[in-house]
Tab-separated table of C-alpha atoms in Angstrom:
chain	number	residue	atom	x	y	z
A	14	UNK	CA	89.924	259.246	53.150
A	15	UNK	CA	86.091	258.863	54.538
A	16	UNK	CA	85.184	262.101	53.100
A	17	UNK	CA	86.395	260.816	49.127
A	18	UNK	CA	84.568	257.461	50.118
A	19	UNK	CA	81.621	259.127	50.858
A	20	UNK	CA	81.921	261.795	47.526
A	21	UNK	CA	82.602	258.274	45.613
A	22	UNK	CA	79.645	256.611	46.963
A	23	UNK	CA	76.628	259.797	46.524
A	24	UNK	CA	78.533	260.263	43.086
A	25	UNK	CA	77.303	256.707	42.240
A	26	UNK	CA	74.319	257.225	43.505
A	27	UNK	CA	73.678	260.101	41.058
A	28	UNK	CA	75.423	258.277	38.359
A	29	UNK	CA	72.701	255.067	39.033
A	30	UNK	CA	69.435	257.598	39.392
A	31	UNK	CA	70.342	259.659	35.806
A	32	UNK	CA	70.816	256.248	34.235
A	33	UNK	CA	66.826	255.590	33.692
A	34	UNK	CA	66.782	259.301	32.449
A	35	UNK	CA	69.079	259.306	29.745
A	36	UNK	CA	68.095	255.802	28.641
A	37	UNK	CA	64.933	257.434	27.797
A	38	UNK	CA	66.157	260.232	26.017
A	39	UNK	CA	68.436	258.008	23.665
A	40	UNK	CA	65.098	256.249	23.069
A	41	UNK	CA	63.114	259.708	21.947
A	42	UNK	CA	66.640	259.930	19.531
A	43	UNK	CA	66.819	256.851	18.235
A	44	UNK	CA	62.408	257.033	17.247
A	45	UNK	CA	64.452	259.717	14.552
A	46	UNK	CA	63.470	262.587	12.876
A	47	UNK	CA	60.831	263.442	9.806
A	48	UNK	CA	61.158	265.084	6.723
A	49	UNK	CA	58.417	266.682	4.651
A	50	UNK	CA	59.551	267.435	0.789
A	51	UNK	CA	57.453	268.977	-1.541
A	52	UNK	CA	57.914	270.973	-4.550
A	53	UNK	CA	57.471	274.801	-4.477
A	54	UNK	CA	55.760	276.558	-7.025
A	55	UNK	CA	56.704	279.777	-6.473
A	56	UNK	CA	60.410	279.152	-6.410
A	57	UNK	CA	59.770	276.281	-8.956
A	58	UNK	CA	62.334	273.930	-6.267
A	59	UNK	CA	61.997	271.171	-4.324
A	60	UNK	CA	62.346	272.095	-0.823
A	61	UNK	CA	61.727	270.478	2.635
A	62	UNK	CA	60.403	271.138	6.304
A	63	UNK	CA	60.645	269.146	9.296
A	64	UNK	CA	57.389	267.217	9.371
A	65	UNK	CA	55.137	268.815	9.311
A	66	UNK	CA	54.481	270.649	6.076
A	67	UNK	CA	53.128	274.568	6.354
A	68	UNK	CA	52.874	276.688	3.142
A	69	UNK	CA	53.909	279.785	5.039
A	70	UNK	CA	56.753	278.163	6.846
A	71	UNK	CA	60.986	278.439	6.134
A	72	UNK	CA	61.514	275.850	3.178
A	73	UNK	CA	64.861	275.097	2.833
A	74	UNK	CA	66.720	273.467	-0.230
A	75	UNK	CA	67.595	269.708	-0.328
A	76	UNK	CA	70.905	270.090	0.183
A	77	UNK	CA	70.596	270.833	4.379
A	78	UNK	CA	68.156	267.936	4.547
A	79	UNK	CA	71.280	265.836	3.163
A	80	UNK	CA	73.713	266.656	6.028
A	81	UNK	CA	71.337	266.210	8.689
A	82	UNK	CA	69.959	262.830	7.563
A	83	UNK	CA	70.725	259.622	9.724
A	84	UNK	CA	70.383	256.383	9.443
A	85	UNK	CA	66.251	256.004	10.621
A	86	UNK	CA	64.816	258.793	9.979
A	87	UNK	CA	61.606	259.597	7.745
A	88	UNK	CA	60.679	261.051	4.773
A	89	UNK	CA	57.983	262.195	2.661
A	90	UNK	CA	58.007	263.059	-0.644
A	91	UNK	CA	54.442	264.691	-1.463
A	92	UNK	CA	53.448	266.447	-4.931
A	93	UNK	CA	50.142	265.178	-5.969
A	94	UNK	CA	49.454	268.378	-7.904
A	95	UNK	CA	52.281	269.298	-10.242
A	96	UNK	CA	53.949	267.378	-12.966
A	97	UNK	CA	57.638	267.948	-11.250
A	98	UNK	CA	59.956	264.872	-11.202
A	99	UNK	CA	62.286	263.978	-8.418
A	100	UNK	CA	65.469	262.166	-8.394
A	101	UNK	CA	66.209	262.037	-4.762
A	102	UNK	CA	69.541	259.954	-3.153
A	103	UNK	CA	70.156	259.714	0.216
A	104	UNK	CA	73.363	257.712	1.677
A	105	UNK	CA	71.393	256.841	5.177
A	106	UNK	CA	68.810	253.757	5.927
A	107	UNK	CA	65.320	255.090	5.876
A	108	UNK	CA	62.718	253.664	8.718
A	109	UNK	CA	60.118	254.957	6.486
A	110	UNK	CA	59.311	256.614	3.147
A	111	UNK	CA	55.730	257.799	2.250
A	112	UNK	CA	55.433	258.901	-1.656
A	113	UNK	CA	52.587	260.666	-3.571
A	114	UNK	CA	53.588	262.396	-6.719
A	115	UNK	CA	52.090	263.159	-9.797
A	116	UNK	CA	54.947	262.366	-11.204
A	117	UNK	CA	57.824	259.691	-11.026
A	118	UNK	CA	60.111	260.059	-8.355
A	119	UNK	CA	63.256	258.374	-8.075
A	120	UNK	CA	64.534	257.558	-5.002
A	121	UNK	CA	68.004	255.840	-3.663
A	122	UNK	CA	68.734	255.431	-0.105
A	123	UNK	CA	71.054	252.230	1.378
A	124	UNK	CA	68.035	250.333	2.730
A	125	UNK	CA	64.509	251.132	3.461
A	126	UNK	CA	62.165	249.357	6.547
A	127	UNK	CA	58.914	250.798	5.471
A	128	UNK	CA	58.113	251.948	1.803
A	129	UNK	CA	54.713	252.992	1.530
A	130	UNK	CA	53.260	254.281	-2.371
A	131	UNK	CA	50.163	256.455	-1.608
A	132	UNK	CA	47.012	256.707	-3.838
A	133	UNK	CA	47.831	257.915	-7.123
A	134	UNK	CA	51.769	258.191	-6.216
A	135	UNK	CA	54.320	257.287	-8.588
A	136	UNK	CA	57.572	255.760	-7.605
A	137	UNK	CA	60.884	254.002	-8.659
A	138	UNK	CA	62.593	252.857	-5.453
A	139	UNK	CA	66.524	251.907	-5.598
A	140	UNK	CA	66.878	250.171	-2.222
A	141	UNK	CA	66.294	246.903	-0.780
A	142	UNK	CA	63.051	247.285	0.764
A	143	UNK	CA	62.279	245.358	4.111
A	144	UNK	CA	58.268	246.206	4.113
A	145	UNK	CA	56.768	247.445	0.963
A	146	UNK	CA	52.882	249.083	0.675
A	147	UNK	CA	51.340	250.015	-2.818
A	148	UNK	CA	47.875	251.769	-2.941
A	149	UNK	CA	44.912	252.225	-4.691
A	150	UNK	CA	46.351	253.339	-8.097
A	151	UNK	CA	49.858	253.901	-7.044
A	152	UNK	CA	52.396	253.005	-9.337
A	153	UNK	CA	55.194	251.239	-7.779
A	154	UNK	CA	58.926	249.981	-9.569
A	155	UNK	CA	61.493	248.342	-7.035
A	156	UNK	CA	65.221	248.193	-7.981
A	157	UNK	CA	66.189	245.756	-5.642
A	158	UNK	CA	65.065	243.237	-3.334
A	159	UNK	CA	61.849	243.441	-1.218
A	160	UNK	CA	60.832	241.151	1.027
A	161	UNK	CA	56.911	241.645	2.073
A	162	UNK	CA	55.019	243.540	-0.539
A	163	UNK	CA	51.526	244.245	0.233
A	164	UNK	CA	49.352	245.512	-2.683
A	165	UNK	CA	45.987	247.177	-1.015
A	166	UNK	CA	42.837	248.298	-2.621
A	167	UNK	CA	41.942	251.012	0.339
A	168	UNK	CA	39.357	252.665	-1.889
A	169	UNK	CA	36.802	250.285	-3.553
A	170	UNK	CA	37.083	246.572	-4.115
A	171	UNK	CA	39.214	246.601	-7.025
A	172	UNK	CA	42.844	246.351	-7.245
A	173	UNK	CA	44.266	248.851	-9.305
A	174	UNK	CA	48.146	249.174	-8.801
A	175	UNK	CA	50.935	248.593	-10.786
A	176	UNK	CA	54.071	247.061	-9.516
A	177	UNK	CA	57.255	245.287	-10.561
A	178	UNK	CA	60.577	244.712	-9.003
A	179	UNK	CA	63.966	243.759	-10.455
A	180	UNK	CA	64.551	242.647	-7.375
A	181	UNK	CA	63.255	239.433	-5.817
A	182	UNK	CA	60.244	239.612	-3.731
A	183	UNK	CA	59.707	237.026	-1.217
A	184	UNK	CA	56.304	237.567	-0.199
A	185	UNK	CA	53.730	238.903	-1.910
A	186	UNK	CA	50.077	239.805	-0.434
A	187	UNK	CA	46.858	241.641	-2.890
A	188	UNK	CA	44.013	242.276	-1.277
A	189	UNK	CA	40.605	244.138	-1.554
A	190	UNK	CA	37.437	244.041	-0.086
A	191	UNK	CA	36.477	241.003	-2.464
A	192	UNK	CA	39.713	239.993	-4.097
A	193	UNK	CA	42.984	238.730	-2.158
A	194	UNK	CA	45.706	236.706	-3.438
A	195	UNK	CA	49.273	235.414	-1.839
A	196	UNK	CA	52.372	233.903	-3.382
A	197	UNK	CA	56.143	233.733	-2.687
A	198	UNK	CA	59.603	233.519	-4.060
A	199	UNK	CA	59.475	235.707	-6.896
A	200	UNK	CA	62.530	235.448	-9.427
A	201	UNK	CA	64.672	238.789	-9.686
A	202	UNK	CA	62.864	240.471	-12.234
A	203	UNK	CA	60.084	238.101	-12.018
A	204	UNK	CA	57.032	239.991	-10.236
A	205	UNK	CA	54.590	242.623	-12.411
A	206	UNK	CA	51.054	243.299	-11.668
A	207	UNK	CA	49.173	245.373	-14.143
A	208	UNK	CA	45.732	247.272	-12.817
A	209	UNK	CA	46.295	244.867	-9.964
A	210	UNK	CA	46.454	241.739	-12.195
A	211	UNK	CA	49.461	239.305	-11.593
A	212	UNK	CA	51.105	238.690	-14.960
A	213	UNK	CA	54.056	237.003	-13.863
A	214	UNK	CA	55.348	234.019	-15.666
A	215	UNK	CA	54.441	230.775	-14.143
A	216	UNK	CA	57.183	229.207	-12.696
A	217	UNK	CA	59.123	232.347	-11.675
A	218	UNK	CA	57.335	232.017	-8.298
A	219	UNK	CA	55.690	229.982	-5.391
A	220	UNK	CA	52.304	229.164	-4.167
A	221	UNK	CA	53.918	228.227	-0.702
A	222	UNK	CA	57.211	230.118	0.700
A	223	UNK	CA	60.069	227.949	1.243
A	224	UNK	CA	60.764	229.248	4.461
A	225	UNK	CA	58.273	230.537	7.293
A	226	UNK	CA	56.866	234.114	6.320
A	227	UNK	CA	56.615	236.362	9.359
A	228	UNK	CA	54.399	238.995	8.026
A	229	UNK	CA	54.592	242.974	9.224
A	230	UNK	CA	51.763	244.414	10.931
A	231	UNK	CA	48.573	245.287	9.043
A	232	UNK	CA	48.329	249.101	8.225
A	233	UNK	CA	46.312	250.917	10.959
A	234	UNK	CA	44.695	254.189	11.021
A	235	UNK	CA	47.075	257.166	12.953
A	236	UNK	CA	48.130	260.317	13.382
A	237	UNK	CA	48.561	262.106	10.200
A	238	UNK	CA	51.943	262.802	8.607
A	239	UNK	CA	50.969	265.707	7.004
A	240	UNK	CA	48.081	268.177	7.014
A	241	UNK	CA	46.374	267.271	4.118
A	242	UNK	CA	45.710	263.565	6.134
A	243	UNK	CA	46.558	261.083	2.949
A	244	UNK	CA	48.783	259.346	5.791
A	245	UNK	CA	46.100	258.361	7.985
A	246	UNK	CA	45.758	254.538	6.656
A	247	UNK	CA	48.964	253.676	7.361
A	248	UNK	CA	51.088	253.217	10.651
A	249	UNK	CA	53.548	256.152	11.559
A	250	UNK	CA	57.020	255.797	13.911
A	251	UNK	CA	55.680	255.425	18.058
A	252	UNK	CA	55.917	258.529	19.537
A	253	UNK	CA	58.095	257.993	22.501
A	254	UNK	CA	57.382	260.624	25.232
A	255	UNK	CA	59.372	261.385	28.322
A	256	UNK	CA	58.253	260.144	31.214
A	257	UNK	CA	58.204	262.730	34.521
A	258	UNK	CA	57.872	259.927	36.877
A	259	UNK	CA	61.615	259.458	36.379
A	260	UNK	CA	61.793	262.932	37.793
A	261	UNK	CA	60.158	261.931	41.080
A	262	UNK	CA	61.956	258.468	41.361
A	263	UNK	CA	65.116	260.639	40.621
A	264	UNK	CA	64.526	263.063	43.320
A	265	UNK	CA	63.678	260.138	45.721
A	266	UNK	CA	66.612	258.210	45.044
A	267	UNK	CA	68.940	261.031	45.341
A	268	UNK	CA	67.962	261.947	48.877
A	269	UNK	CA	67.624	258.610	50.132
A	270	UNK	CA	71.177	258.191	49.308
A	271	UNK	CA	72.088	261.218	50.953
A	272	UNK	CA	70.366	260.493	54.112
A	273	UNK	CA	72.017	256.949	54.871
A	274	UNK	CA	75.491	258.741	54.262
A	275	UNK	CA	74.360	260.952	57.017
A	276	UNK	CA	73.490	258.511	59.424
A	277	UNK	CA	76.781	256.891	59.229
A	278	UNK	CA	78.530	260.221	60.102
């Protein structure tokens, strides 16, 4: 009966040492996973690669990207060359979605967190959209709701995007390096900017919100998503990295435990 206490008792041990280890892991999970889509000339497809893109690497059709996607995870959607549309639906939640095409792509997920229209992209986006980021001369339809929408001049001091939303937006931000302008509440169907112009209809939104606006965090420069470096003005998922001090604190823990069980015997 000792000797099953004492099995019970380093067991737990273990048990409480792995504990910090796998926590971390689920953490590296959870960060998810990124997906690099662009449209293949040769082939004349859309394909994708796991983030990130290489010309001479194994690009698969659409189709596996669909039954590996979570609820998450990233994509890209990059084509600034050709004149290929996209329709593109994904059943998951998106952490983030970067776009620059030539031409319109349509995307559909269930929600998105971070929506961000690069350069000259061109996008219609059927989701509700948590945090959405238009640049330069991106042009930029939302389908549903969107509740910060940040129109940025990143090149120059003139805004140039285009944006409306069928949706409601609930904060709107445009800003340059000598133009910025703020207002909240817009209507469902209510918002349009032309060449980075607001031509919405007076009344059909607010020059104060109604509640307090917690803003998301300005764009930052970062690592890349992709080789060509169009990403690097805006902020990527935190690359969570394993830790090998839980190693050592593992190994301590374990023999400490072993040791006191000793000196009871």
């Amino acid at each position: 009966m000792k000797q099953i206490k004492k099995l019970v008792t380093l067991l737990t041990a273990l048990v409480l040492c792995l504990v910090p280890l796998f926590g971390n892991t689920m953490t590296v999970n959870a960060a998810g996973n990124t997906y690099y889509i662009k449209y293949v000339e040769d082939i004349q497809q859309w394909r994708f690669l796991p983030n990130p893109w290489s010309e001479g690497g194994y690009h698969r059709e659409l189709y596996y990207m669909q039954l590996d996607l979570k609820d998450g995870d990233v994509i890209v959607v990059d084509d600034k060359d050709t004149a290929n549309t996209i329709t593109l639906e994904v059943n998951v939640n998106l952490s983030s979605l970067y776009v620059n095409t030539a031409s319109i792509s349509n995307i559909t997920a269930k929600s998105i967190e971070n929506c961000y229209i690069i350069e000259n992209g061109k996008s219609i986006i059927n989701a509700p959209v948590k945090n959405a980021y238009v640049y330069d001369q991106a042009l930029g339809q939302f389908n549903s709701d969107v509740e910060n929408l940040e129109v940025i001049a990143s090149k120059g001091d003139v805004l140039h995007a285009t944006v409306g939303s069928n949706g409601g937006v609930k904060h709107l931000k445009a800003y340059s390096s000598k133009l910025h302008y703020e207002f909240y509440d817009f209507a469902p169907g209510a918002l349009s900017i032309v060449n980075g112009e607001l031509k919405s209809t007076a009344g059909t939104y607010s020059a104060a919100p109604s509640a307090p606006v917690v803003s998301p965090a300005p764009a930052a420069p970062s690592t890349p998503a992709a080789p060509s470096g169009e990403y690097d003005d805006v902020p990527k998922t935190a690359d969570v990295r394993f830790n090998p001090l839980w190693l050592m604190a593992l190994a301590a823990a374990c023999f400490a435990g072993s040791y006191a069980l000793k000196k009871k015997d």
